[in-house]
Tab-separated table of C-alpha atoms and ligand atoms in Angstrom:
chain	number	residue	atom	x	y	z
W	23	MET	CA	-72.228	44.033	-61.500
W	24	PHE	CA	-72.493	47.702	-62.535
W	25	ALA	CA	-71.317	46.829	-66.041
W	26	ALA	CA	-73.880	44.044	-66.249
W	27	ARG	CA	-76.679	46.389	-65.154
W	28	GLN	CA	-75.517	49.029	-67.619
W	29	ALA	CA	-75.504	46.481	-70.437
W	30	PHE	CA	-78.988	45.336	-69.418
W	31	ASN	CA	-80.306	48.914	-69.329
W	32	PHE	CA	-78.775	49.596	-72.723
W	33	SER	CA	-80.316	46.519	-74.310
W	34	GLN	CA	-83.674	47.374	-72.716
W	35	ARG	CA	-83.489	50.942	-74.045
W	36	ARG	CA	-82.607	49.631	-77.470
W	37	ALA	CA	-85.520	47.207	-77.411
W	38	PHE	CA	-87.832	49.981	-76.248
W	39	SER	CA	-86.710	52.525	-78.817
W	40	ALA	CA	-86.862	49.932	-81.590
W	41	SER	CA	-90.470	49.077	-80.779
W	42	ALA	CA	-91.427	52.697	-80.103
W	43	ARG	CA	-90.070	53.655	-83.537
W	44	GLN	CA	-91.885	50.944	-85.404
W	45	ALA	CA	-94.899	52.145	-87.378
W	46	SER	CA	-97.447	49.377	-87.677
W	47	LYS	CA	-100.375	49.920	-89.963
W	48	VAL	CA	-103.133	47.329	-89.590
W	49	THR	CA	-105.888	47.077	-92.202
W	50	VAL	CA	-109.202	45.324	-91.607
W	51	LEU	CA	-111.182	44.279	-94.698
W	52	GLY	CA	-114.788	43.636	-93.689
W	53	ALA	CA	-114.469	46.092	-90.807
W	54	SER	CA	-118.201	46.762	-90.306
W	55	GLY	CA	-119.156	43.145	-89.859
W	56	GLY	CA	-119.896	41.047	-86.813
W	57	ILE	CA	-116.207	40.198	-86.446
W	58	GLY	CA	-114.834	43.316	-88.104
W	59	GLN	CA	-116.214	45.789	-85.554
W	60	PRO	CA	-115.000	44.180	-82.317
W	61	LEU	CA	-111.749	43.189	-84.027
W	62	SER	CA	-111.161	46.787	-85.104
W	63	LEU	CA	-111.969	47.915	-81.560
W	64	LEU	CA	-109.394	45.505	-80.125
W	65	MET	CA	-106.779	46.656	-82.632
W	66	LYS	CA	-107.476	50.269	-81.592
W	67	LEU	CA	-106.707	49.229	-78.009
W	68	ASN	CA	-103.397	47.636	-79.062
W	69	PRO	CA	-100.564	50.094	-78.366
W	70	ARG	CA	-98.360	48.447	-81.022
W	71	VAL	CA	-100.740	49.639	-83.758
W	72	THR	CA	-99.945	53.119	-85.057
W	73	GLU	CA	-102.491	53.268	-87.884
W	74	LEU	CA	-105.763	51.443	-88.347
W	75	ALA	CA	-107.381	51.316	-91.783
W	76	LEU	CA	-111.006	50.162	-91.914
W	77	TYR	CA	-112.550	49.041	-95.187
W	78	ASP	CA	-115.894	47.412	-95.948
W	79	ILE	CA	-118.332	47.467	-98.834
W	80	ARG	CA	-120.610	49.334	-96.453
W	81	GLY	CA	-120.095	51.383	-93.327
W	82	GLY	CA	-116.296	51.547	-93.074
W	83	PRO	CA	-116.101	55.330	-92.490
W	84	GLY	CA	-118.856	55.167	-89.830
W	85	VAL	CA	-117.130	52.456	-87.822
W	86	ALA	CA	-113.857	54.355	-88.197
W	87	ALA	CA	-115.393	57.632	-86.940
W	88	ASP	CA	-116.760	55.829	-83.893
W	89	ILE	CA	-113.535	53.989	-83.056
W	90	SER	CA	-111.410	57.080	-83.743
W	91	HIS	CA	-112.802	58.773	-80.609
W	92	ILE	CA	-111.122	56.182	-78.380
W	93	ASN	CA	-108.236	57.886	-76.653
W	94	THR	CA	-105.351	55.710	-77.736
W	95	LYS	CA	-102.578	57.059	-79.947
W	96	SER	CA	-103.242	55.279	-83.244
W	97	LYS	CA	-104.724	57.080	-86.240
W	98	VAL	CA	-107.956	55.564	-87.575
W	99	LYS	CA	-109.336	56.026	-91.050
W	100	GLY	CA	-112.347	54.546	-92.818
W	101	TYR	CA	-112.249	54.050	-96.581
W	102	ASP	CA	-114.895	54.294	-99.272
W	103	PRO	CA	-115.945	51.081	-101.020
W	104	THR	CA	-114.174	51.949	-104.255
W	105	PRO	CA	-111.065	50.424	-105.873
W	106	SER	CA	-109.058	53.489	-104.852
W	107	GLY	CA	-110.473	53.337	-101.308
W	108	LEU	CA	-109.403	49.713	-101.042
W	109	ARG	CA	-105.965	50.463	-102.462
W	110	GLU	CA	-105.396	53.336	-100.046
W	111	ALA	CA	-106.580	51.234	-97.103
W	112	LEU	CA	-104.008	48.589	-98.006
W	113	THR	CA	-101.010	50.726	-98.960
W	114	GLY	CA	-98.283	50.542	-96.310
W	115	ALA	CA	-100.032	47.866	-94.238
W	116	GLU	CA	-97.940	45.529	-92.112
W	117	ILE	CA	-100.927	43.341	-91.263
W	118	VAL	CA	-104.099	42.805	-93.289
W	119	LEU	CA	-106.941	41.044	-91.491
W	120	ILE	CA	-109.723	39.648	-93.692
W	121	PRO	CA	-113.024	38.881	-91.977
W	122	ALA	CA	-115.037	39.864	-95.106
W	123	GLY	CA	-117.708	37.487	-96.340
W	124	VAL	CA	-120.879	35.756	-95.275
W	125	PRO	CA	-121.214	33.668	-92.108
W	126	ARG	CA	-123.052	30.350	-91.695
W	127	LYS	CA	-126.674	29.779	-90.780
W	128	PRO	CA	-127.872	26.655	-88.925
W	129	GLY	CA	-127.615	23.522	-91.079
W	130	MET	CA	-124.778	24.878	-93.235
W	131	THR	CA	-121.183	23.684	-93.355
W	132	ARG	CA	-118.344	26.141	-93.822
W	133	ASP	CA	-117.893	24.703	-97.307
W	134	ASP	CA	-121.444	25.898	-98.126
W	135	LEU	CA	-120.012	29.443	-97.891
W	136	PHE	CA	-117.506	28.739	-100.649
W	137	ASN	CA	-119.641	29.971	-103.565
W	138	THR	CA	-120.034	33.424	-102.034
W	139	ASN	CA	-116.813	33.893	-100.113
W	140	ALA	CA	-114.308	32.477	-102.617
W	141	SER	CA	-114.730	35.402	-105.012
W	142	ILE	CA	-114.812	37.980	-102.189
W	143	VAL	CA	-111.503	36.708	-100.825
W	144	ARG	CA	-110.002	36.314	-104.313
W	145	ASP	CA	-110.731	39.952	-105.151
W	146	LEU	CA	-109.433	41.261	-101.827
W	147	ALA	CA	-106.284	39.145	-102.219
W	148	LYS	CA	-105.746	40.652	-105.683
W	149	ALA	CA	-105.946	44.150	-104.201
W	150	ALA	CA	-103.567	43.238	-101.351
W	151	ALA	CA	-101.091	41.572	-103.721
W	152	ASP	CA	-100.982	44.808	-105.739
W	153	ALA	CA	-100.986	47.349	-102.901
W	154	CYS	CA	-99.018	45.667	-100.099
W	155	PRO	CA	-97.429	42.416	-101.342
W	156	ASP	CA	-95.108	42.244	-98.336
W	157	ALA	CA	-97.805	42.554	-95.674
W	158	ASN	CA	-98.837	39.634	-93.479
W	159	LEU	CA	-102.199	38.435	-94.794
W	160	LEU	CA	-104.448	36.972	-92.080
W	161	VAL	CA	-107.444	35.158	-93.522
W	162	ILE	CA	-110.475	34.725	-91.276
W	163	SER	CA	-113.185	34.333	-93.955
W	164	ASN	CA	-114.521	30.805	-94.287
W	165	PRO	CA	-113.962	28.195	-95.503
W	166	VAL	CA	-110.407	28.932	-94.307
W	167	ASN	CA	-109.215	25.547	-95.649
W	168	SER	CA	-109.993	26.857	-99.155
W	169	THR	CA	-109.720	30.660	-98.846
W	170	VAL	CA	-106.044	30.480	-97.821
W	171	PRO	CA	-105.077	28.447	-100.947
W	172	ILE	CA	-107.118	30.942	-102.998
W	173	CYS	CA	-104.939	33.785	-101.663
W	174	ALA	CA	-101.776	31.789	-102.363
W	175	GLU	CA	-102.833	31.170	-105.976
W	176	ILE	CA	-103.614	34.847	-106.513
W	177	TYR	CA	-100.244	35.914	-105.076
W	178	LYS	CA	-98.475	33.285	-107.230
W	179	SER	CA	-100.263	34.510	-110.341
W	180	LYS	CA	-98.970	38.013	-109.618
W	181	GLY	CA	-95.450	36.754	-108.858
W	182	VAL	CA	-95.472	38.024	-105.253
W	183	TYR	CA	-96.210	34.861	-103.243
W	184	ASN	CA	-94.289	34.673	-99.987
W	185	PRO	CA	-95.447	31.604	-98.022
W	186	LYS	CA	-94.067	33.108	-94.825
W	187	ARG	CA	-96.607	35.931	-94.942
W	188	LEU	CA	-99.871	34.067	-95.475
W	189	PHE	CA	-101.855	32.786	-92.475
W	190	GLY	CA	-105.222	31.122	-91.992
W	191	VAL	CA	-106.432	32.227	-88.594
W	192	THR	CA	-107.198	29.065	-86.590
W	193	THR	CA	-106.597	30.682	-83.215
W	194	LEU	CA	-110.252	30.306	-82.235
W	195	ASP	CA	-109.877	26.508	-82.210
W	196	VAL	CA	-107.001	26.816	-79.759
W	197	VAL	CA	-108.877	29.350	-77.621
W	198	ARG	CA	-111.908	27.050	-77.476
W	199	ALA	CA	-109.845	23.958	-76.701
W	200	SER	CA	-108.169	25.678	-73.781
W	201	ARG	CA	-111.501	26.937	-72.453
W	202	PHE	CA	-113.324	23.607	-72.811
W	203	VAL	CA	-110.513	21.657	-71.111
W	204	SER	CA	-110.472	24.140	-68.234
W	205	GLU	CA	-114.225	23.694	-67.798
W	206	ILE	CA	-113.767	19.946	-67.431
W	207	LYS	CA	-110.761	20.161	-65.117
W	208	GLY	CA	-111.799	23.238	-63.117
W	209	THR	CA	-108.552	25.001	-64.004
W	210	ASP	CA	-107.625	28.470	-65.229
W	211	PRO	CA	-107.803	28.439	-69.067
W	212	ALA	CA	-104.685	30.624	-69.094
W	213	ASP	CA	-102.779	27.563	-67.882
W	214	GLU	CA	-104.214	25.238	-70.530
W	215	GLN	CA	-102.397	25.156	-73.845
W	216	VAL	CA	-103.918	22.632	-76.223
W	217	THR	CA	-102.244	22.241	-79.598
W	218	VAL	CA	-104.819	22.030	-82.383
W	219	VAL	CA	-103.543	21.047	-85.832
W	220	GLY	CA	-104.930	20.395	-89.331
W	221	GLY	CA	-107.464	22.825	-90.740
W	222	HIS	CA	-110.489	24.831	-89.657
W	223	SER	CA	-113.671	22.824	-90.141
W	224	GLY	CA	-115.187	19.725	-88.569
W	225	VAL	CA	-112.920	16.684	-88.697
W	226	THR	CA	-110.019	18.702	-90.101
W	227	ILE	CA	-109.720	20.299	-86.634
W	228	VAL	CA	-107.464	17.940	-84.658
W	229	PRO	CA	-106.813	18.665	-80.982
W	230	LEU	CA	-103.780	16.868	-79.568
W	231	LEU	CA	-104.918	16.235	-76.005
W	232	SER	CA	-102.083	13.752	-75.439
W	233	GLN	CA	-99.701	16.735	-75.605
W	234	SER	CA	-101.792	18.871	-73.225
W	235	ASN	CA	-101.635	19.014	-69.419
W	236	HIS	CA	-104.336	16.347	-69.373
W	237	PRO	CA	-103.402	13.285	-71.423
W	238	ASP	CA	-105.511	11.401	-68.869
W	239	ILE	CA	-108.770	12.605	-70.474
W	240	ALA	CA	-109.968	9.382	-72.053
W	241	GLY	CA	-112.918	7.313	-73.273
W	242	GLU	CA	-116.305	8.946	-73.654
W	243	GLN	CA	-115.135	12.174	-72.015
W	244	ARG	CA	-112.320	12.505	-74.579
W	245	ASP	CA	-114.653	11.738	-77.494
W	246	GLU	CA	-117.117	14.387	-76.310
W	247	LEU	CA	-114.374	16.950	-75.774
W	248	VAL	CA	-112.791	16.351	-79.185
W	249	ASN	CA	-116.219	16.591	-80.804
W	250	ARG	CA	-116.943	19.854	-78.973
W	251	ILE	CA	-113.627	21.361	-80.141
W	252	GLN	CA	-114.216	20.193	-83.721
W	253	PHE	CA	-117.784	21.481	-83.804
W	254	GLY	CA	-117.521	24.454	-81.429
W	255	GLY	CA	-118.429	26.767	-84.301
W	256	ASP	CA	-121.708	24.868	-84.848
W	257	GLU	CA	-122.600	25.385	-81.180
W	258	VAL	CA	-122.502	29.157	-81.710
W	259	VAL	CA	-124.252	29.052	-85.103
W	260	LYS	CA	-127.106	27.062	-83.531
W	261	ALA	CA	-127.386	29.355	-80.513
W	262	LYS	CA	-127.435	32.478	-82.736
W	263	ASP	CA	-130.301	30.851	-84.606
W	264	GLY	CA	-129.808	32.416	-88.039
W	265	ALA	CA	-128.065	35.606	-86.882
W	266	GLY	CA	-124.598	34.411	-87.870
W	267	SER	CA	-121.658	32.654	-86.280
W	268	ALA	CA	-118.965	33.402	-83.712
W	269	THR	CA	-117.997	37.077	-83.823
W	270	LEU	CA	-116.852	38.196	-80.369
W	271	SER	CA	-114.704	35.173	-79.536
W	272	MET	CA	-113.350	35.337	-83.094
W	273	ALA	CA	-112.472	39.007	-82.698
W	274	MET	CA	-110.545	38.132	-79.551
W	275	ALA	CA	-108.778	35.266	-81.335
W	276	GLY	CA	-107.928	37.419	-84.381
W	277	ALA	CA	-106.618	40.209	-82.165
W	278	ARG	CA	-104.494	37.714	-80.243
W	279	PHE	CA	-102.951	36.420	-83.456
W	280	ALA	CA	-102.293	39.934	-84.798
W	281	GLU	CA	-100.695	40.912	-81.474
W	282	SER	CA	-98.436	37.841	-81.660
W	283	LEU	CA	-97.285	38.839	-85.139
W	284	LEU	CA	-96.666	42.459	-84.132
W	285	LYS	CA	-94.790	41.330	-81.022
W	286	ALA	CA	-92.616	38.989	-83.078
W	287	ALA	CA	-92.012	41.689	-85.709
W	288	GLN	CA	-90.892	44.053	-82.967
W	289	GLY	CA	-88.243	41.638	-81.744
W	290	THR	CA	-89.841	39.292	-79.196
W	291	LYS	CA	-88.407	35.811	-79.622
W	292	GLY	CA	-90.176	32.485	-79.154
W	293	VAL	CA	-93.680	33.674	-80.110
W	294	ILE	CA	-95.585	30.550	-81.132
W	295	GLU	CA	-99.143	30.379	-82.464
W	296	PRO	CA	-100.896	27.496	-84.160
W	297	THR	CA	-101.919	28.693	-87.622
W	298	PHE	CA	-102.809	27.341	-91.074
W	299	VAL	CA	-99.819	27.971	-93.339
W	300	ASP	CA	-98.007	26.670	-96.404
W	301	SER	CA	-96.383	23.726	-94.677
W	302	PRO	CA	-94.152	20.770	-95.493
W	303	LEU	CA	-95.785	18.542	-92.862
W	304	TYR	CA	-98.439	16.783	-94.979
W	305	LYS	CA	-97.494	17.749	-98.536
W	306	ASP	CA	-97.104	14.027	-99.233
W	307	LYS	CA	-100.855	13.685	-98.483
W	308	ASN	CA	-101.746	16.497	-100.904
W	309	CYS	CA	-102.109	19.012	-98.112
W	310	ASP	CA	-99.919	21.952	-99.114
W	311	PHE	CA	-101.342	23.872	-96.183
W	312	PHE	CA	-101.582	22.636	-92.630
W	313	ALA	CA	-102.122	24.214	-89.223
W	314	SER	CA	-99.550	23.464	-86.571
W	315	ARG	CA	-97.512	25.336	-84.001
W	316	VAL	CA	-95.637	28.052	-85.867
W	317	GLU	CA	-92.936	30.279	-84.473
W	318	LEU	CA	-93.383	33.850	-85.669
W	319	GLY	CA	-90.658	36.387	-86.388
W	320	PRO	CA	-89.969	39.644	-88.229
W	321	ASN	CA	-90.365	37.823	-91.548
W	322	GLY	CA	-93.637	36.139	-90.627
W	323	VAL	CA	-93.251	32.364	-90.367
W	324	GLU	CA	-89.936	31.659	-88.633
W	325	LYS	CA	-90.261	27.940	-87.975
W	326	ILE	CA	-92.969	25.342	-88.506
W	327	HIS	CA	-92.877	22.874	-85.641
W	328	GLU	CA	-93.289	19.152	-86.147
W	329	ILE	CA	-96.571	17.616	-84.988
W	330	GLY	CA	-94.680	15.697	-82.301
W	331	LYS	CA	-95.687	12.448	-80.646
W	332	VAL	CA	-99.334	11.502	-81.053
W	333	ASN	CA	-101.271	8.479	-79.842
W	334	LEU	CA	-103.207	5.967	-81.920
W	335	TYR	CA	-106.494	7.797	-81.427
W	336	GLU	CA	-104.950	11.050	-82.706
W	337	GLU	CA	-103.357	9.251	-85.635
W	338	LYS	CA	-106.865	8.234	-86.731
W	339	LEU	CA	-108.075	11.821	-86.322
W	340	LEU	CA	-105.171	12.974	-88.493
W	341	ASP	CA	-106.039	10.398	-91.181
W	342	ALA	CA	-109.618	11.704	-91.357
W	343	CYS	CA	-108.320	15.272	-91.345
W	344	VAL	CA	-105.963	14.989	-94.301
W	345	THR	CA	-108.571	13.271	-96.496
W	346	ASP	CA	-110.998	16.204	-96.145
W	347	LEU	CA	-108.344	18.893	-96.019
W	348	ALA	CA	-106.728	17.818	-99.293
W	349	LYS	CA	-110.125	18.171	-101.030
W	350	ASN	CA	-110.768	21.600	-99.466
W	351	ILE	CA	-107.338	22.855	-100.559
W	352	ARG	CA	-107.790	21.471	-104.091
W	353	LYS	CA	-111.173	23.228	-104.338
W	354	GLY	CA	-109.543	26.595	-103.585
W	355	VAL	CA	-106.739	26.061	-106.104
W	356	ASP	CA	-109.159	24.859	-108.815
W	357	PHE	CA	-111.409	27.857	-108.210
W	358	VAL	CA	-108.639	30.337	-109.007
W	359	GLN	CA	-107.538	28.343	-112.028
W	360	ALA	CA	-111.112	28.393	-113.382
W	361	ASN	CA	-111.896	31.941	-112.232
W	362	PRO	CA	-108.615	33.858	-112.217
S	10	NAD	P1	-120.738	39.546	-91.200
S	10	NAD	O1	-121.718	39.308	-92.282
S	10	NAD	O2	-121.258	40.049	-89.902
S	10	NAD	O3	-119.614	40.551	-91.694
S	10	NAD	C1	-118.967	40.408	-92.908
S	10	NAD	C2	-118.604	41.780	-93.412
S	10	NAD	O4	-117.911	41.608	-94.645
S	10	NAD	C3	-119.824	42.669	-93.706
S	10	NAD	O5	-119.689	43.906	-93.034
S	10	NAD	C4	-119.786	42.852	-95.222
S	10	NAD	O6	-120.249	44.112	-95.654
S	10	NAD	C5	-118.298	42.674	-95.484
S	10	NAD	N1	-117.974	42.362	-96.860
S	10	NAD	C6	-118.598	41.537	-97.731
S	10	NAD	N2	-117.992	41.555	-98.927
S	10	NAD	C7	-116.934	42.395	-98.810
S	10	NAD	C8	-115.932	42.832	-99.688
S	10	NAD	N3	-115.879	42.407	-100.966
S	10	NAD	N4	-115.025	43.701	-99.226
S	10	NAD	C9	-115.054	44.159	-97.948
S	10	NAD	N5	-116.000	43.785	-97.073
S	10	NAD	C10	-116.928	42.913	-97.504
S	10	NAD	O7	-119.939	38.180	-90.969
S	10	NAD	P2	-118.978	37.792	-89.741
S	10	NAD	O8	-119.767	37.151	-88.681
S	10	NAD	O9	-118.142	38.963	-89.404
S	10	NAD	O10	-118.081	36.637	-90.421
S	10	NAD	C11	-117.203	36.941	-91.468
S	10	NAD	C12	-116.491	35.692	-91.965
S	10	NAD	O11	-115.641	35.149	-90.943
S	10	NAD	C13	-117.434	34.548	-92.336
S	10	NAD	O12	-116.987	33.958	-93.530
S	10	NAD	C14	-117.300	33.568	-91.184
S	10	NAD	O13	-117.597	32.252	-91.552
S	10	NAD	C15	-115.839	33.742	-90.842
S	10	NAD	N6	-115.438	33.290	-89.504
S	10	NAD	C16	-114.220	32.682	-89.394
S	10	NAD	C17	-113.774	32.254	-88.166
S	10	NAD	C18	-112.437	31.592	-88.034
S	10	NAD	O14	-112.176	30.988	-86.992
S	10	NAD	N7	-111.546	31.697	-88.988
S	10	NAD	C19	-114.570	32.457	-87.021
S	10	NAD	C20	-115.797	33.082	-87.171
S	10	NAD	C21	-116.240	33.496	-88.434
S	11	LMR	C1	-116.091	29.226	-86.021
S	11	LMR	O1	-115.305	28.295	-85.836
S	11	LMR	O2	-116.809	29.682	-85.111
S	11	LMR	C2	-116.158	29.877	-87.370
S	11	LMR	O3	-115.420	29.158	-88.312
S	11	LMR	C3	-117.522	30.199	-87.819
S	11	LMR	C4	-118.357	28.990	-88.151
S	11	LMR	O4	-118.949	28.982	-89.224
S	11	LMR	O5	-118.452	28.076	-87.336
């Protein structure tokens, strides 16, 4: 009994000292934006973060000065919008979050952002590939279905591509699904885990309600719920009426995903987050990237889970998903080939 307790205390101490020792620099690119500011705030509140680097083409140092007064231990620094500022912000990073780029206005699809955001993400990916090729790259900028393949192509062209370290952040779809289901069922959203697979736009967002706590949701109610999850982003864009898209809920979702990665890097086992990664699941349908439940570990992606059992309705959703997703992925790859 005593020996068992001693062994337990020892392993706990080891776990504690290992995580206490770990230095985790997190860099936010686009840190003064609608997402960037609350996301940076949440990362400042995360005790696992030891250093926070804030970069934007405008306002990075101001946001950093503000956040740096918060009395948590991490160091905060804002960087000038110069190539050397960007390089310094990235050097030594364990996690790079990219919410840089323009958001939608009513009537636009995420793909309508491609022309502006593709080159922004390409250039930031180039800087990250040079300065911190081993960091986890978390892409928030839309259209995620295309910006993630853009990053992959850039990393490949520089010979530093590691598919285990590149993530499209689709956490907001999962957060929304859990919230919307709980509203219907009158439950605590914390108890509702809904797997959402595919990509991050319209019909490429596929919630698997048959695998949730409520496979009974059916008929018109199911159709409405699936539609709300797929087009939850449009709900916010419409309500903001020209002032942008989801920022606060996205900051929460991005911070949750970053925390999961940090936790997994610091030794916690069994951390699973749905995310858009280089995946074998639908490569045969020309989708080299696919969001599904992914176990995270010290090396990034530890294990990509199978989709699991789906019903006929979900099979149809998946068919529609892969058709669009394959085109979105191709568009990202073609862009880098034409505009390296
Ligand atoms: P925003 O306009 O409020 O902020 C974007 C920030 O990026 C600005 O501060 C801008 O100065 C900065 N920026 C632009 N070019 C840059 C560059 N080259 N380097 C560094 N910073 C640069 O927009 P937002 O509301 O924060 O949204 C940002 C992006 O996130 C959009 O593309 C939006 O569609 C996307 N988004 C994704 C999700 C998701 O679930 N993945 C959710 C919400 C929004
Ligand atoms: C979202 O899902 O809220 C984001 O992708 C932003 C958008 O354009 O809808």
